[in-house]
Amino acid sequence: DFTEMMRALGYPRLISMENFQTPNFMLVSEVLLWLVKRYEPQSDIPGDVETEQDRVFFIKAVAQFMATKAHIKLNTKKLYQADGYAVKELLKVTSVLYGAMNTQGGERADLPEEDSSKFKFDLGSKVADLKAARQLASEITSKGAVLYDLLGKEVELREARTESIARPLEINEAEKVMKIAINSILEEVQKTKDMLNNVALDEASLEAKIEKRKLELERSQKRLQTLQSVRPAFMDEYEKIEEQLQKQYSTYLEKFRNLTYMEQLLDDHRRTEQEMFEEAANMLRLVQNRLKEEEQHLLKSGSNDDSDIDIQEDEGSDSEGDLQIVRHRISTEALLQGRVGTRIMGSMQGGDTEED
């Protein structure tokens, strides 16, 4: 029913109930704004619904408009949900507009063509008159309430009025009251004249101050122009010092770059020396371990060698194996002593003769 009514009212967009399966506030706000414009084209309801506050204000404005203009009570919570429950609230407005359209169409069908042309008028042109009529109606009701209250006090006021009318008029008292009123009015007039005179004096003083400020401004501008046109005496020296400073700055930059580059080279050289020293230490450690292993191997082989050679001859003369063991010990001690102070040059192979 809602979709058919909206289509009959001329809504430019197709609506289905699937659009309201999930909350769709943008569609609900668009439909509400279109219905309000359809009911009263000159309505000034804002259509901003970007933030939460704007949406709440929009729903309240539409509900208040429908309650005051069309006497239709809408549930704001259901409208804010923007789902199937909101369709029921929208149906209240659409049913009213749809019924009015149907009744207007039936009356136009019953009337002849000539009579219907007489009753054609533009509703938009009468909006201002309607607003003025509503304002006058509200004023009439307020004035009527005040008049009703005053008429309720008429019984008491009538007695006071009759007493004041019946009382004889005393000329002396009336004359005194009139003199007092005249004196008060004269005092007020004198105060007003004094204020006007003070205003004139203030205006004259302000004009004099303005003229004085203008003259000072002109003198300051002329002085500024002269100062801008005159070249200072120290400007030449300033320019020379600035050129020297620029040269010194370029020299400083060049030296700073060179110093940085040399420090980087020094760091690289120290790093390479440290790496070479660590590599030499590792090599010496490997050589020392290898020599120890060979010495242990020779000692084991010498102790296990049980032959028939004469022991006295071996004790009196040094054999070739003992000389080799001594040579290895001497070379090991020399290598260990040279780790700290000197760098070892040469290969790991022994000489061909004992002298070498």
Short mmCIF file of C-alpha atoms in Angstrom, two decimals:
data_model
loop_
_atom_site.label_atom_id
_atom_site.label_comp_id
_atom_site.label_asym_id
_atom_site.label_seq_id
_atom_site.Cartn_x
_atom_site.Cartn_y
_atom_site.Cartn_z
CA ASP A 1 0.00 0.00 0.00
CA PHE A 2 2.76 2.45 0.86
CA THR A 3 4.61 1.92 -2.41
CA GLU A 4 1.39 2.25 -4.43
CA MET A 5 0.42 5.44 -2.62
CA MET A 6 3.86 6.96 -3.18
CA ARG A 7 3.70 6.02 -6.86
CA ALA A 8 0.23 7.57 -7.13
CA LEU A 9 1.37 10.75 -5.38
CA GLY A 10 4.13 11.12 -7.97
CA TYR A 11 7.26 10.21 -6.07
CA PRO A 12 10.05 10.14 -8.68
CA ARG A 13 11.84 7.08 -7.28
CA LEU A 14 10.76 3.46 -7.13
CA ILE A 15 10.35 2.12 -3.61
CA SER A 16 10.03 -1.50 -2.52
CA MET A 17 9.68 -3.06 0.89
CA GLU A 18 13.13 -4.61 0.49
CA ASN A 19 14.61 -1.14 0.96
CA PHE A 20 13.41 -1.20 4.57
CA GLN A 21 14.66 -4.66 5.53
CA THR A 22 17.70 -2.95 7.07
CA PRO A 23 17.81 0.58 8.55
CA ASN A 24 17.95 3.08 5.68
CA PHE A 25 17.84 6.55 7.18
CA MET A 26 18.80 8.36 3.98
CA LEU A 27 15.74 6.99 2.15
CA VAL A 28 13.43 7.74 5.09
CA SER A 29 14.70 11.31 5.35
CA GLU A 30 14.30 11.80 1.60
CA VAL A 31 10.71 10.51 1.71
CA LEU A 32 9.84 12.65 4.74
CA LEU A 33 11.25 15.79 3.15
CA TRP A 34 9.36 15.08 -0.08
CA LEU A 35 6.08 14.55 1.81
CA VAL A 36 6.56 17.79 3.76
CA LYS A 37 7.28 19.71 0.55
CA ARG A 38 4.22 18.07 -1.04
CA TYR A 39 2.04 19.12 1.90
CA GLU A 40 3.48 22.68 2.08
CA PRO A 41 5.95 23.78 -0.62
CA GLN A 42 7.12 26.81 1.37
CA SER A 43 8.28 24.84 4.41
CA ASP A 44 11.77 25.57 5.67
CA ILE A 45 12.86 22.26 7.18
CA PRO A 46 16.64 21.67 6.78
CA GLY A 47 17.64 18.53 4.92
CA ASP A 48 21.08 17.98 6.49
CA VAL A 49 21.32 14.46 7.96
CA GLU A 50 25.08 13.88 7.99
CA THR A 51 25.65 13.79 11.76
CA GLU A 52 23.63 12.30 14.59
CA GLN A 53 22.56 15.71 15.90
CA ASP A 54 21.35 16.75 12.43
CA ARG A 55 19.27 13.58 12.14
CA VAL A 56 17.64 14.08 15.54
CA PHE A 57 16.86 17.71 14.71
CA PHE A 58 15.43 16.70 11.33
CA ILE A 59 13.11 14.06 12.85
CA LYS A 60 11.91 16.48 15.55
CA ALA A 61 11.27 19.23 13.01
CA VAL A 62 9.23 16.93 10.75
CA ALA A 63 7.20 15.54 13.67
CA GLN A 64 6.47 19.03 14.99
CA PHE A 65 5.50 20.26 11.53
CA MET A 66 3.08 17.38 10.97
CA ALA A 67 1.58 17.80 14.45
CA THR A 68 0.94 21.53 14.05
CA LYS A 69 -0.01 21.73 10.38
CA ALA A 70 -1.70 18.40 9.60
CA HIS A 71 -2.59 17.24 13.16
CA ILE A 72 -0.75 13.96 12.54
CA LYS A 73 1.12 12.47 15.50
CA LEU A 74 4.30 10.66 14.46
CA ASN A 75 6.47 8.37 16.57
CA THR A 76 9.98 9.86 16.39
CA LYS A 77 11.69 6.71 17.72
CA LYS A 78 10.25 4.55 14.95
CA LEU A 79 11.13 7.14 12.34
CA TYR A 80 14.70 7.27 13.62
CA GLN A 81 14.95 3.44 13.35
CA ALA A 82 14.39 3.79 9.58
CA ASP A 83 13.17 0.21 9.12
CA GLY A 84 9.80 -1.48 8.70
CA TYR A 85 8.35 0.31 11.74
CA ALA A 86 9.14 3.66 10.10
CA VAL A 87 6.94 2.67 7.10
CA LYS A 88 3.90 2.58 9.40
CA GLU A 89 4.58 6.17 10.46
CA LEU A 90 5.17 7.27 6.88
CA LEU A 91 1.90 5.62 5.92
CA LYS A 92 0.01 8.05 8.18
CA VAL A 93 1.15 11.02 6.11
CA THR A 94 0.86 9.32 2.73
CA SER A 95 -2.69 8.13 3.47
CA VAL A 96 -3.80 11.69 4.24
CA LEU A 97 -2.25 13.04 1.04
CA TYR A 98 -3.60 10.13 -0.99
CA GLY A 99 -7.12 10.62 0.39
CA ALA A 100 -7.00 14.34 -0.37
CA MET A 101 -5.86 13.61 -3.91
CA ASN A 102 -8.69 11.14 -4.43
CA THR A 103 -11.36 13.48 -3.05
CA GLN A 104 -10.05 16.37 -5.11
CA GLY A 105 -10.04 14.20 -8.23
CA GLY A 106 -13.64 13.06 -7.58
CA GLU A 107 -14.91 16.60 -7.08
CA ARG A 108 -13.21 17.74 -10.25
CA ALA A 109 -14.79 14.84 -12.12
CA ASP A 110 -18.31 15.77 -10.86
CA LEU A 111 -17.97 19.47 -11.73
CA PRO A 112 -18.35 20.61 -15.32
CA GLU A 113 -15.35 21.94 -17.15
CA GLU A 114 -16.42 25.58 -16.92
CA ASP A 115 -16.98 25.43 -13.15
CA SER A 116 -13.72 23.61 -12.51
CA SER A 117 -11.79 26.32 -14.31
CA LYS A 118 -13.23 28.89 -11.94
CA PHE A 119 -11.89 27.15 -8.84
CA LYS A 120 -8.35 26.67 -10.13
CA PHE A 121 -5.90 28.72 -8.08
CA ASP A 122 -2.29 28.55 -7.05
CA LEU A 123 -1.81 27.42 -3.45
CA GLY A 124 1.76 28.77 -3.30
CA SER A 125 0.59 32.37 -3.77
CA LYS A 126 -1.72 32.08 -0.74
CA VAL A 127 0.96 30.89 1.70
CA ALA A 128 1.77 34.42 2.88
CA ASP A 129 -1.91 35.12 3.49
CA LEU A 130 -2.22 31.89 5.43
CA LYS A 131 0.72 32.81 7.64
CA ALA A 132 -0.72 36.28 8.29
CA ALA A 133 -4.10 34.74 9.13
CA ARG A 134 -2.48 32.34 11.59
CA GLN A 135 -0.59 35.19 13.25
CA LEU A 136 -3.75 37.28 13.55
CA ALA A 137 -5.62 34.30 15.02
CA SER A 138 -2.93 33.84 17.68
CA GLU A 139 -3.02 37.56 18.50
CA ILE A 140 -6.81 37.50 18.76
CA THR A 141 -6.72 34.60 21.19
CA SER A 142 -4.09 36.32 23.39
CA LYS A 143 -5.97 39.62 23.37
CA GLY A 144 -9.21 37.79 24.17
CA ALA A 145 -7.61 36.11 27.18
CA VAL A 146 -6.35 39.47 28.49
CA LEU A 147 -9.79 41.04 27.94
CA TYR A 148 -11.45 38.19 29.78
CA ASP A 149 -9.16 38.72 32.78
CA LEU A 150 -9.87 42.44 32.80
CA LEU A 151 -13.62 41.90 32.57
CA GLY A 152 -13.39 39.61 35.58
CA LYS A 153 -11.99 42.55 37.59
CA GLU A 154 -14.71 44.91 36.36
CA VAL A 155 -16.81 44.46 39.53
CA GLU A 156 -14.07 45.82 41.79
CA LEU A 157 -12.98 48.51 39.37
CA ARG A 158 -16.52 49.75 38.89
CA GLU A 159 -16.86 50.74 42.55
CA ALA A 160 -13.52 52.53 42.55
CA ARG A 161 -14.43 54.36 39.34
CA THR A 162 -17.79 55.53 40.68
CA GLU A 163 -16.17 56.74 43.91
CA SER A 164 -13.53 58.71 42.02
CA ILE A 165 -16.18 60.24 39.75
CA ALA A 166 -18.49 61.18 42.66
CA ARG A 167 -15.67 62.82 44.59
CA PRO A 168 -15.53 66.62 43.98
CA LEU A 169 -12.53 67.90 42.05
CA GLU A 170 -10.11 70.06 44.12
CA ILE A 171 -8.47 72.68 41.95
CA ASN A 172 -5.53 73.28 44.32
CA GLU A 173 -4.51 69.62 44.35
CA ALA A 174 -4.89 69.37 40.58
CA GLU A 175 -2.76 72.51 40.17
CA LYS A 176 -0.04 71.07 42.41
CA VAL A 177 0.01 67.79 40.50
CA MET A 178 0.21 69.66 37.18
CA LYS A 179 3.08 71.84 38.45
CA ILE A 180 4.98 68.76 39.63
CA ALA A 181 4.46 67.08 36.26
CA ILE A 182 5.55 70.25 34.40
CA ASN A 183 8.69 70.58 36.54
CA SER A 184 9.65 66.94 35.97
CA ILE A 185 9.18 67.35 32.22
CA LEU A 186 11.27 70.54 32.25
CA GLU A 187 14.05 68.75 34.13
CA GLU A 188 14.04 65.95 31.59
CA VAL A 189 14.20 68.49 28.76
CA GLN A 190 17.14 70.26 30.42
CA LYS A 191 18.95 66.95 30.88
CA THR A 192 18.41 66.11 27.22
CA LYS A 193 19.81 69.53 26.16
CA ASP A 194 22.86 69.03 28.39
CA MET A 195 23.44 65.63 26.85
CA LEU A 196 23.19 67.12 23.36
CA ASN A 197 25.69 69.85 24.28
CA ASN A 198 28.04 67.21 25.68
CA VAL A 199 27.69 65.21 22.49
CA ALA A 200 28.60 68.27 20.44
CA LEU A 201 31.67 68.93 22.61
CA ASP A 202 32.75 65.31 22.36
CA GLU A 203 32.31 65.41 18.61
CA ALA A 204 34.48 68.52 18.31
CA SER A 205 37.21 67.00 20.50
CA LEU A 206 37.14 63.79 18.49
CA GLU A 207 37.43 65.70 15.22
CA ALA A 208 40.42 67.63 16.60
CA LYS A 209 42.08 64.36 17.66
CA ILE A 210 41.42 62.85 14.23
CA GLU A 211 43.03 65.83 12.49
CA LYS A 212 46.02 65.62 14.80
CA ARG A 213 46.44 61.90 14.11
CA LYS A 214 46.20 62.53 10.37
CA LEU A 215 48.99 65.11 10.54
CA GLU A 216 51.18 62.73 12.56
CA LEU A 217 50.52 59.97 10.03
CA GLU A 218 51.53 62.21 7.12
CA ARG A 219 54.74 63.23 8.90
CA SER A 220 55.56 59.60 9.68
CA GLN A 221 54.99 58.58 6.06
CA LYS A 222 57.25 61.36 4.78
CA ARG A 223 59.95 60.38 7.27
CA LEU A 224 59.67 56.77 6.19
CA GLN A 225 60.07 57.72 2.54
CA THR A 226 63.19 59.77 3.31
CA LEU A 227 64.70 56.95 5.35
CA GLN A 228 64.03 54.48 2.56
CA SER A 229 65.61 56.73 -0.06
CA VAL A 230 68.79 57.49 1.98
CA ARG A 231 71.53 54.84 1.92
CA PRO A 232 73.14 54.21 5.34
CA ALA A 233 76.86 55.07 5.76
CA PHE A 234 77.77 51.63 7.04
CA MET A 235 76.12 49.78 4.14
CA ASP A 236 79.35 49.49 2.08
CA GLU A 237 81.26 48.05 5.00
CA TYR A 238 78.37 45.72 5.72
CA GLU A 239 78.39 44.38 2.15
CA LYS A 240 82.17 43.82 2.24
CA ILE A 241 81.96 41.96 5.54
CA GLU A 242 79.09 39.91 4.16
CA GLU A 243 81.18 38.86 1.13
CA GLN A 244 84.10 37.91 3.40
CA LEU A 245 81.77 35.95 5.63
CA GLN A 246 80.44 34.08 2.60
CA LYS A 247 83.98 33.14 1.55
CA GLN A 248 84.87 32.05 5.08
CA TYR A 249 81.74 29.97 5.23
CA SER A 250 82.57 28.20 1.94
CA THR A 251 86.12 27.52 3.21
CA TYR A 252 84.72 26.18 6.47
CA LEU A 253 82.40 23.86 4.60
CA GLU A 254 85.23 22.52 2.46
CA LYS A 255 87.47 21.88 5.48
CA PHE A 256 84.64 20.30 7.38
CA ARG A 257 83.95 17.90 4.50
CA ASN A 258 87.65 17.04 4.21
CA LEU A 259 87.93 16.45 7.95
CA THR A 260 84.90 14.20 7.91
CA TYR A 261 86.31 12.24 4.97
CA MET A 262 89.71 11.82 6.68
CA GLU A 263 88.06 10.66 9.91
CA GLN A 264 86.12 8.08 7.93
CA LEU A 265 89.33 6.86 6.25
CA LEU A 266 91.07 6.66 9.65
CA ASP A 267 88.21 4.61 11.06
CA ASP A 268 88.34 2.26 8.06
CA HIS A 269 92.15 1.88 8.44
CA ARG A 270 91.85 1.09 12.14
CA ARG A 271 89.09 -1.39 11.44
CA THR A 272 91.23 -3.20 8.82
CA GLU A 273 94.24 -3.29 11.20
CA GLN A 274 92.05 -4.73 13.94
CA GLU A 275 90.74 -7.37 11.58
CA MET A 276 94.30 -8.24 10.46
CA PHE A 277 95.48 -8.47 14.07
CA GLU A 278 92.59 -10.77 14.98
CA GLU A 279 93.30 -12.91 11.92
CA ALA A 280 97.01 -13.19 12.87
CA ALA A 281 96.09 -14.11 16.44
CA ASN A 282 93.78 -16.81 15.17
CA MET A 283 96.52 -18.17 12.90
CA LEU A 284 99.02 -18.21 15.75
CA ARG A 285 96.54 -20.02 17.94
CA LEU A 286 95.99 -22.64 15.23
CA VAL A 287 99.76 -23.09 14.76
CA GLN A 288 100.25 -23.45 18.49
CA ASN A 289 97.55 -26.08 18.72
CA ARG A 290 98.97 -27.95 15.75
CA LEU A 291 102.48 -27.93 17.25
CA LYS A 292 101.18 -29.22 20.56
CA GLU A 293 99.38 -32.04 18.78
CA GLU A 294 102.54 -32.97 16.84
CA GLU A 295 104.64 -32.88 20.03
CA GLN A 296 102.17 -35.12 21.84
CA HIS A 297 102.11 -37.46 18.87
CA LEU A 298 105.92 -37.65 18.80
CA LEU A 299 106.13 -38.28 22.54
CA LYS A 300 103.61 -41.11 22.26
CA SER A 301 105.45 -42.66 19.33
CA GLY A 302 108.86 -42.35 21.14
CA SER A 303 107.57 -43.99 24.32
CA ASN A 304 105.92 -46.88 22.42
CA ASP A 305 109.06 -47.63 20.28
CA ASP A 306 110.64 -50.80 21.93
CA SER A 307 113.54 -51.89 19.78
CA ASP A 308 116.79 -53.86 20.31
CA ILE A 309 119.08 -50.80 19.96
CA ASP A 310 121.64 -50.27 22.63
CA ILE A 311 120.48 -47.90 25.41
CA GLN A 312 123.98 -46.58 26.26
CA GLU A 313 124.63 -45.46 22.70
CA ASP A 314 121.28 -43.65 22.62
CA GLU A 315 122.04 -41.87 25.91
CA GLY A 316 125.47 -40.69 24.79
CA SER A 317 124.32 -39.23 21.41
CA ASP A 318 121.27 -37.22 20.38
CA SER A 319 119.12 -38.99 17.82
CA GLU A 320 117.43 -37.32 14.91
CA GLY A 321 113.93 -37.57 16.51
CA ASP A 322 115.07 -35.79 19.70
CA LEU A 323 116.60 -32.95 17.66
CA GLN A 324 113.35 -32.53 15.74
CA ILE A 325 111.35 -32.34 19.00
CA VAL A 326 113.69 -29.66 20.39
CA ARG A 327 113.47 -27.70 17.15
CA HIS A 328 109.69 -27.73 17.33
CA ARG A 329 109.71 -26.47 20.95
CA ILE A 330 112.10 -23.62 20.14
CA SER A 331 109.99 -22.54 17.14
CA THR A 332 106.79 -22.66 19.27
CA GLU A 333 108.32 -20.45 21.99
CA ALA A 334 109.58 -17.99 19.38
CA LEU A 335 106.13 -17.79 17.81
CA LEU A 336 104.46 -17.23 21.20
CA GLN A 337 106.93 -14.47 22.10
CA GLY A 338 106.41 -12.72 18.76
CA ARG A 339 102.58 -12.49 19.03
CA VAL A 340 102.64 -9.25 20.99
CA GLY A 341 105.54 -7.21 19.67
CA THR A 342 106.47 -8.38 16.13
CA ARG A 343 104.78 -9.68 13.05
CA ILE A 344 105.85 -13.14 11.79
CA MET A 345 106.89 -13.28 8.13
CA GLY A 346 107.51 -16.39 6.03
CA SER A 347 105.88 -19.76 5.50
CA MET A 348 105.09 -22.67 7.86
CA GLN A 349 107.54 -25.09 6.14
CA GLY A 350 110.86 -25.97 7.80
CA GLY A 351 114.31 -25.57 6.22
CA ASP A 352 116.14 -28.25 4.26
CA THR A 353 119.20 -28.32 6.61
CA GLU A 354 119.81 -27.79 10.27
CA GLU A 355 121.72 -24.51 9.62
CA ASP A 356 118.75 -23.08 7.65
#
